[in-house]
PDB file of C-alpha atoms in Angstrom:
ATOM      1  CA  GLN A  29     121.194 117.499  63.362  1.00 92.00           C
ATOM      2  CA  VAL A  30     118.212 117.850  65.679  1.00 96.00           C
ATOM      3  CA  GLN A  31     115.776 120.653  64.892  1.00 98.00           C
ATOM      4  CA  LEU A  32     112.775 121.780  66.935  1.00 98.00           C
ATOM      5  CA  GLN A  33     109.653 123.643  65.869  1.00 98.00           C
ATOM      6  CA  GLU A  34     106.982 125.065  68.152  1.00 98.00           C
ATOM      7  CA  SER A  35     103.356 125.285  67.044  1.00 98.00           C
ATOM      8  CA  GLY A  36     100.034 126.326  68.506  1.00 96.00           C
ATOM      9  CA  PRO A  37      97.517 129.184  68.761  1.00 97.00           C
ATOM     10  CA  GLY A  38      99.055 132.632  68.822  1.00 96.00           C
ATOM     11  CA  LEU A  39      96.135 134.126  70.766  1.00 98.00           C
ATOM     12  CA  VAL A  40      94.561 132.783  73.952  1.00 98.00           C
ATOM     13  CA  LYS A  41      91.828 134.371  76.052  1.00 98.00           C
ATOM     14  CA  PRO A  42      92.370 135.101  79.756  1.00 98.00           C
ATOM     15  CA  SER A  43      91.435 132.195  82.063  1.00 97.00           C
ATOM     16  CA  GLU A  44      91.723 129.697  79.197  1.00 98.00           C
ATOM     17  CA  THR A  45      94.411 127.067  78.558  1.00 98.00           C
ATOM     18  CA  LEU A  46      97.518 127.669  76.470  1.00 98.00           C
ATOM     19  CA  SER A  47      98.528 124.586  74.478  1.00 98.00           C
ATOM     20  CA  LEU A  48     101.730 124.265  72.451  1.00 98.00           C
ATOM     21  CA  THR A  49     103.469 121.405  70.676  1.00 98.00           C
ATOM     22  CA  CYS A  50     107.156 120.995  69.893  1.00 98.00           C
ATOM     23  CA  SER A  51     107.964 118.831  66.876  1.00 98.00           C
ATOM     24  CA  VAL A  52     111.420 117.279  66.755  1.00 98.00           C
ATOM     25  CA  SER A  53     113.122 116.389  63.471  1.00 97.00           C
ATOM     26  CA  GLY A  54     116.547 114.991  62.633  1.00 96.00           C
ATOM     27  CA  GLY A  55     116.519 112.745  65.682  1.00 95.00           C
ATOM     28  CA  SER A  56     114.284 110.861  68.091  1.00 95.00           C
ATOM     29  CA  VAL A  57     112.788 112.199  71.304  1.00 95.00           C
ATOM     30  CA  SER A  58     113.392 108.779  72.839  1.00 94.00           C
ATOM     31  CA  GLY A  59     116.324 108.589  75.205  1.00 93.00           C
ATOM     32  CA  TYR A  60     116.536 112.309  75.842  1.00 95.00           C
ATOM     33  CA  TYR A  61     115.255 115.148  77.992  1.00 97.00           C
ATOM     34  CA  TRP A  62     113.343 118.141  76.618  1.00 98.00           C
ATOM     35  CA  THR A  63     112.392 121.511  78.023  1.00 98.00           C
ATOM     36  CA  TRP A  64     110.210 124.621  77.649  1.00 98.00           C
ATOM     37  CA  VAL A  65     111.431 128.175  78.264  1.00 98.00           C
ATOM     38  CA  ARG A  66     109.521 131.414  77.791  1.00 98.00           C
ATOM     39  CA  GLN A  67     110.422 135.066  77.299  1.00 98.00           C
ATOM     40  CA  PRO A  68     107.918 137.918  77.782  1.00 98.00           C
ATOM     41  CA  PRO A  69     108.356 140.666  75.170  1.00 97.00           C
ATOM     42  CA  GLY A  70     111.426 142.743  76.001  1.00 95.00           C
ATOM     43  CA  LYS A  71     112.187 140.697  79.112  1.00 97.00           C
ATOM     44  CA  GLY A  72     114.371 137.802  80.231  1.00 97.00           C
ATOM     45  CA  LEU A  73     114.163 134.029  79.993  1.00 98.00           C
ATOM     46  CA  GLU A  74     112.105 131.893  82.368  1.00 98.00           C
ATOM     47  CA  TRP A  75     112.456 128.108  82.651  1.00 98.00           C
ATOM     48  CA  ILE A  76     109.046 126.415  82.605  1.00 98.00           C
ATOM     49  CA  GLY A  77     109.873 122.733  83.008  1.00 97.00           C
ATOM     50  CA  ASP A  78     111.366 119.623  81.483  1.00 97.00           C
ATOM     51  CA  ILE A  79     110.388 116.077  80.553  1.00 97.00           C
ATOM     52  CA  PHE A  80     112.242 112.809  80.015  1.00 96.00           C
ATOM     53  CA  TYR A  81     111.036 110.716  77.073  1.00 95.00           C
ATOM     54  CA  ARG A  82     109.527 108.216  79.502  1.00 95.00           C
ATOM     55  CA  GLY A  83     107.329 110.988  80.921  1.00 92.00           C
ATOM     56  CA  ASP A  84     109.161 112.037  84.104  1.00 96.00           C
ATOM     57  CA  THR A  85     108.748 115.797  84.609  1.00 97.00           C
ATOM     58  CA  ASN A  86     110.085 118.722  86.634  1.00 96.00           C
ATOM     59  CA  TYR A  87     108.391 122.115  86.784  1.00 97.00           C
ATOM     60  CA  ASN A  88     109.198 125.661  87.802  1.00 97.00           C
ATOM     61  CA  PRO A  89     107.815 125.952  91.357  1.00 95.00           C
ATOM     62  CA  SER A  90     106.154 129.257  90.477  1.00 95.00           C
ATOM     63  CA  LEU A  91     104.177 127.661  87.627  1.00 97.00           C
ATOM     64  CA  LYS A  92     103.808 124.125  88.914  1.00 96.00           C
ATOM     65  CA  SER A  93     100.107 124.368  89.772  1.00 97.00           C
ATOM     66  CA  ARG A  94      99.216 125.403  86.192  1.00 98.00           C
ATOM     67  CA  VAL A  95     101.720 123.529  83.997  1.00 98.00           C
ATOM     68  CA  THR A  96     101.665 120.108  82.379  1.00 98.00           C
ATOM     69  CA  ILE A  97     104.357 118.879  79.989  1.00 98.00           C
ATOM     70  CA  SER A  98     103.669 115.631  78.163  1.00 98.00           C
ATOM     71  CA  MET A  99     105.419 113.406  75.636  1.00 97.00           C
ATOM     72  CA  ASN A 100     104.194 111.809  72.419  1.00 95.00           C
ATOM     73  CA  THR A 101     107.001 109.513  71.306  1.00 95.00           C
ATOM     74  CA  SER A 102     105.046 108.024  68.406  1.00 95.00           C
ATOM     75  CA  ASN A 103     104.753 111.492  66.818  1.00 96.00           C
ATOM     76  CA  ASN A 104     108.216 112.590  67.975  1.00 97.00           C
ATOM     77  CA  GLN A 105     106.664 115.522  69.824  1.00 97.00           C
ATOM     78  CA  PHE A 106     106.228 116.916  73.288  1.00 98.00           C
ATOM     79  CA  SER A 107     103.671 119.419  74.512  1.00 98.00           C
ATOM     80  CA  LEU A 108     103.029 122.213  76.994  1.00 98.00           C
ATOM     81  CA  LYS A 109      99.734 123.092  78.652  1.00 98.00           C
ATOM     82  CA  LEU A 110      99.364 126.141  80.871  1.00 98.00           C
ATOM     83  CA  THR A 111      95.977 126.653  82.499  1.00 98.00           C
ATOM     84  CA  SER A 112      94.194 129.771  83.763  1.00 98.00           C
ATOM     85  CA  VAL A 113      96.363 132.126  81.730  1.00 98.00           C
ATOM     86  CA  THR A 114      96.570 135.866  82.343  1.00 98.00           C
ATOM     87  CA  THR A 115      98.199 138.684  80.402  1.00 98.00           C
ATOM     88  CA  ALA A 116     101.379 137.944  82.380  1.00 98.00           C
ATOM     89  CA  ASP A 117     101.664 134.696  80.387  1.00 98.00           C
ATOM     90  CA  THR A 118     102.083 136.602  77.116  1.00 98.00           C
ATOM     91  CA  ALA A 119     105.508 135.529  75.887  1.00 98.00           C
ATOM     92  CA  LEU A 120     107.653 133.927  73.244  1.00 98.00           C
ATOM     93  CA  TYR A 121     107.635 130.226  74.074  1.00 98.00           C
ATOM     94  CA  TYR A 122     110.691 128.136  73.182  1.00 98.00           C
ATOM     95  CA  CYS A 123     111.235 124.395  73.263  1.00 98.00           C
ATOM     96  CA  ALA A 124     114.735 122.967  73.479  1.00 98.00           C
ATOM     97  CA  MET A 125     116.708 119.795  73.959  1.00 97.00           C
ATOM     98  CA  TYR A 126     118.024 119.410  77.503  1.00 94.00           C
ATOM     99  CA  ASP A 127     121.199 117.589  78.496  1.00 94.00           C
ATOM    100  CA  TRP A 128     120.513 116.231  81.968  1.00 92.00           C
ATOM    101  CA  ASN A 129     124.121 115.153  82.548  1.00 93.00           C
ATOM    102  CA  GLU A 130     125.691 118.529  81.845  1.00 94.00           C
ATOM    103  CA  GLY A 131     122.783 120.856  82.523  1.00 94.00           C
ATOM    104  CA  TRP A 132     122.431 122.742  79.256  1.00 97.00           C
ATOM    105  CA  PHE A 133     119.704 123.548  76.718  1.00 97.00           C
ATOM    106  CA  ASP A 134     120.568 123.193  73.027  1.00 97.00           C
ATOM    107  CA  PRO A 135     119.393 123.346  70.294  1.00 97.00           C
ATOM    108  CA  TRP A 136     116.363 125.597  70.618  1.00 98.00           C
ATOM    109  CA  GLY A 137     113.337 126.044  68.413  1.00 98.00           C
ATOM    110  CA  GLN A 138     112.738 129.435  66.835  1.00 98.00           C
ATOM    111  CA  GLY A 139     110.029 130.232  69.392  1.00 98.00           C
ATOM    112  CA  THR A 140     106.337 130.986  69.037  1.00 98.00           C
ATOM    113  CA  LEU A 141     104.615 134.105  70.345  1.00 98.00           C
ATOM    114  CA  VAL A 142     101.512 133.573  72.442  1.00 98.00           C
ATOM    115  CA  VAL A 143      99.440 136.621  73.322  1.00 98.00           C
ATOM    116  CA  VAL A 144      96.874 136.435  76.099  1.00 98.00           C
ATOM    117  CA  SER A 145      94.099 138.882  75.339  1.00 97.00           C
ATOM    118  CA  SER A 146      90.330 139.025  75.228  1.00 95.00           C
TER     119      SER A 146
ATOM    120  CA  GLN B  11     113.004 131.122  93.200  1.00 73.00           C
ATOM    121  CA  SER B  12     114.299 134.576  92.201  1.00 89.00           C
ATOM    122  CA  ALA B  13     116.156 135.218  88.979  1.00 95.00           C
ATOM    123  CA  LEU B  14     119.932 135.360  89.164  1.00 98.00           C
ATOM    124  CA  THR B  15     121.269 138.926  89.170  1.00 98.00           C
ATOM    125  CA  GLN B  16     123.188 140.238  86.172  1.00 98.00           C
ATOM    126  CA  PRO B  17     124.200 143.810  85.268  1.00 98.00           C
ATOM    127  CA  ARG B  18     121.659 145.350  82.920  1.00 98.00           C
ATOM    128  CA  SER B  19     124.303 146.332  80.370  1.00 98.00           C
ATOM    129  CA  VAL B  20     128.050 146.344  79.801  1.00 98.00           C
ATOM    130  CA  SER B  21     130.051 147.887  77.003  1.00 96.00           C
ATOM    131  CA  GLY B  22     133.533 147.731  75.579  1.00 95.00           C
ATOM    132  CA  SER B  23     135.605 148.731  72.583  1.00 96.00           C
ATOM    133  CA  PRO B  24     136.460 146.291  69.785  1.00 96.00           C
ATOM    134  CA  GLY B  25     139.391 144.118  70.787  1.00 97.00           C
ATOM    135  CA  GLN B  26     138.930 144.724  74.485  1.00 97.00           C
ATOM    136  CA  SER B  27     137.729 142.256  77.113  1.00 97.00           C
ATOM    137  CA  LEU B  28     134.683 142.490  79.309  1.00 97.00           C
ATOM    138  CA  THR B  29     133.184 140.377  82.086  1.00 98.00           C
ATOM    139  CA  ILE B  30     129.549 139.758  82.972  1.00 98.00           C
ATOM    140  CA  SER B  31     128.693 138.679  86.496  1.00 98.00           C
ATOM    141  CA  CYS B  32     125.854 136.386  87.542  1.00 98.00           C
ATOM    142  CA  THR B  33     125.022 136.463  91.235  1.00 98.00           C
ATOM    143  CA  GLY B  34     122.986 133.750  92.875  1.00 97.00           C
ATOM    144  CA  THR B  35     122.924 131.916  96.179  1.00 97.00           C
ATOM    145  CA  SER B  36     124.254 128.736  97.723  1.00 96.00           C
ATOM    146  CA  SER B  37     121.030 127.068  96.557  1.00 95.00           C
ATOM    147  CA  ASP B  38     121.809 127.595  92.894  1.00 96.00           C
ATOM    148  CA  VAL B  39     125.091 129.031  91.508  1.00 97.00           C
ATOM    149  CA  GLY B  40     127.105 128.301  94.632  1.00 97.00           C
ATOM    150  CA  GLY B  41     125.746 124.824  95.119  1.00 96.00           C
ATOM    151  CA  TYR B  42     126.148 123.199  91.701  1.00 96.00           C
ATOM    152  CA  LYS B  43     128.527 122.947  88.736  1.00 96.00           C
ATOM    153  CA  TYR B  44     125.628 123.288  86.286  1.00 97.00           C
ATOM    154  CA  VAL B  45     125.997 126.934  85.299  1.00 98.00           C
ATOM    155  CA  SER B  46     125.533 127.721  81.627  1.00 98.00           C
ATOM    156  CA  TRP B  47     125.543 130.869  79.512  1.00 98.00           C
ATOM    157  CA  TYR B  48     123.453 131.752  76.469  1.00 98.00           C
ATOM    158  CA  GLN B  49     123.904 134.388  73.787  1.00 98.00           C
ATOM    159  CA  GLN B  50     120.786 135.858  72.185  1.00 98.00           C
ATOM    160  CA  HIS B  51     120.817 138.171  69.188  1.00 98.00           C
ATOM    161  CA  PRO B  52     117.685 140.279  68.516  1.00 96.00           C
ATOM    162  CA  GLY B  53     114.859 138.204  67.087  1.00 96.00           C
ATOM    163  CA  LYS B  54     116.795 134.967  67.476  1.00 97.00           C
ATOM    164  CA  ALA B  55     116.646 132.003  69.819  1.00 98.00           C
ATOM    165  CA  PRO B  56     119.270 131.752  72.573  1.00 98.00           C
ATOM    166  CA  LYS B  57     122.483 129.895  71.754  1.00 97.00           C
ATOM    167  CA  LEU B  58     124.530 127.890  74.266  1.00 98.00           C
ATOM    168  CA  ILE B  59     128.063 129.255  74.663  1.00 98.00           C
ATOM    169  CA  ILE B  60     129.240 127.901  78.050  1.00 98.00           C
ATOM    170  CA  PHE B  61     128.144 124.900  80.154  1.00 98.00           C
ATOM    171  CA  GLU B  62     129.288 123.385  83.435  1.00 98.00           C
ATOM    172  CA  VAL B  63     130.762 126.769  84.427  1.00 98.00           C
ATOM    173  CA  THR B  64     133.828 126.637  82.134  1.00 98.00           C
ATOM    174  CA  LYS B  65     133.186 124.312  79.171  1.00 98.00           C
ATOM    175  CA  ARG B  66     132.615 125.483  75.600  1.00 98.00           C
ATOM    176  CA  PRO B  67     130.502 123.569  73.050  1.00 97.00           C
ATOM    177  CA  SER B  68     132.289 122.793  69.814  1.00 96.00           C
ATOM    178  CA  GLY B  69     132.212 125.757  67.468  1.00 96.00           C
ATOM    179  CA  VAL B  70     132.184 128.414  70.185  1.00 97.00           C
ATOM    180  CA  PRO B  71     135.325 130.586  69.980  1.00 97.00           C
ATOM    181  CA  ASP B  72     137.787 130.403  72.870  1.00 96.00           C
ATOM    182  CA  ARG B  73     137.281 134.149  73.258  1.00 97.00           C
ATOM    183  CA  PHE B  74     134.376 133.144  75.479  1.00 98.00           C
ATOM    184  CA  SER B  75     135.302 131.795  78.905  1.00 98.00           C
ATOM    185  CA  GLY B  76     133.468 131.083  82.132  1.00 98.00           C
ATOM    186  CA  SER B  77     134.365 130.903  85.795  1.00 98.00           C
ATOM    187  CA  LYS B  78     132.774 130.769  89.225  1.00 98.00           C
ATOM    188  CA  SER B  79     133.674 131.882  92.708  1.00 97.00           C
ATOM    189  CA  GLY B  80     131.255 131.117  95.501  1.00 97.00           C
ATOM    190  CA  ASN B  81     127.783 132.285  94.523  1.00 98.00           C
ATOM    191  CA  VAL B  82     128.984 134.368  91.569  1.00 98.00           C
ATOM    192  CA  ALA B  83     129.535 133.040  88.060  1.00 98.00           C
ATOM    193  CA  SER B  84     131.210 135.120  85.366  1.00 98.00           C
ATOM    194  CA  LEU B  85     131.412 135.179  81.587  1.00 98.00           C
ATOM    195  CA  THR B  86     134.418 136.866  79.993  1.00 98.00           C
ATOM    196  CA  ILE B  87     134.503 137.872  76.346  1.00 98.00           C
ATOM    197  CA  SER B  88     138.017 138.602  75.068  1.00 97.00           C
ATOM    198  CA  GLY B  89     138.866 140.401  71.846  1.00 97.00           C
ATOM    199  CA  LEU B  90     135.412 141.928  71.497  1.00 97.00           C
ATOM    200  CA  GLN B  91     133.936 141.746  68.010  1.00 97.00           C
ATOM    201  CA  PRO B  92     130.850 143.404  66.505  1.00 96.00           C
ATOM    202  CA  ALA B  93     129.131 139.990  66.351  1.00 97.00           C
ATOM    203  CA  ASP B  94     129.367 139.807  70.154  1.00 97.00           C
ATOM    204  CA  GLU B  95     126.759 142.562  70.519  1.00 98.00           C
ATOM    205  CA  ALA B  96     123.845 140.606  71.974  1.00 98.00           C
ATOM    206  CA  ASP B  97     122.022 139.770  75.175  1.00 98.00           C
ATOM    207  CA  TYR B  98     123.646 137.220  77.490  1.00 98.00           C
ATOM    208  CA  TYR B  99     121.901 135.072  80.068  1.00 98.00           C
ATOM    209  CA  CYS B 100     123.335 132.841  82.765  1.00 98.00           C
ATOM    210  CA  CYS B 101     121.415 129.810  83.963  1.00 98.00           C
ATOM    211  CA  SER B 102     121.887 127.599  87.000  1.00 98.00           C
ATOM    212  CA  TYR B 103     120.518 124.298  88.235  1.00 97.00           C
ATOM    213  CA  ALA B 104     118.708 124.662  91.559  1.00 95.00           C
ATOM    214  CA  ASP B 105     117.458 121.359  92.964  1.00 88.00           C
ATOM    215  CA  ARG B 106     115.333 119.791  90.219  1.00 89.00           C
ATOM    216  CA  HIS B 107     114.677 123.052  88.451  1.00 94.00           C
ATOM    217  CA  TYR B 108     116.566 125.821  86.658  1.00 97.00           C
ATOM    218  CA  VAL B 109     116.759 129.565  87.099  1.00 98.00           C
ATOM    219  CA  PHE B 110     117.952 132.107  84.533  1.00 98.00           C
ATOM    220  CA  GLY B 111     119.718 135.380  85.099  1.00 98.00           C
ATOM    221  CA  THR B 112     118.116 138.753  84.452  1.00 98.00           C
ATOM    222  CA  GLY B 113     120.144 139.185  81.269  1.00 98.00           C
ATOM    223  CA  THR B 114     122.922 141.554  80.202  1.00 98.00           C
ATOM    224  CA  GLN B 115     123.041 143.595  77.021  1.00 98.00           C
ATOM    225  CA  VAL B 116     126.555 143.829  75.571  1.00 98.00           C
ATOM    226  CA  ALA B 117     127.278 146.877  73.440  1.00 97.00           C
ATOM    227  CA  LEU B 118     130.379 147.897  71.536  1.00 95.00           C
ATOM    228  CA  LEU B 119     131.601 151.447  71.901  1.00 91.00           C
TER     229      LEU B 119
END
């Protein structure tokens, strides 16, 4: 059974770059699609983007200029970078497996809270 | 791309049925079969309960059902149980990206 775990700094300063990693266990990242979703405290879900194991990506148009999702198949991980962060980027960040054929996200990691503050 | 519109909250008595709407446009909900629903309990990650408008993953009770008409998708929960108290989010494909709904809190009376 595939399990995902997010990791990275819990505090980032405004204007700096947020960097998170999602580690996948119980299965290989190869052959599949993966995604990042975030949730500001007390608010709804926002899709950030997805990546195929070969490196093909799609991004939320509203974040596209600041987002990069990359794959590290040798470590069975994929990563998220979000540049020029502001307090509006404070959120719980989730990684999940993405089924491209049927358009769903499952399973999800437990999420990691990133606070943007000076 | 704006979030899909869901009612802020809905409530029902144990054993009753309730329906949550998810209103989009012809560019998302109305244009594709890739509408999914997620259940999120407080402090937990979302859980997939419906995909491709009407399909249930294995292990999800048949009390949960989905449908779509035009630009509006719906999730119906039959035989409400205390464990159904949670937030529910719809999600739709929209031309190489995805958009979530605003979320609906389900409460039991």
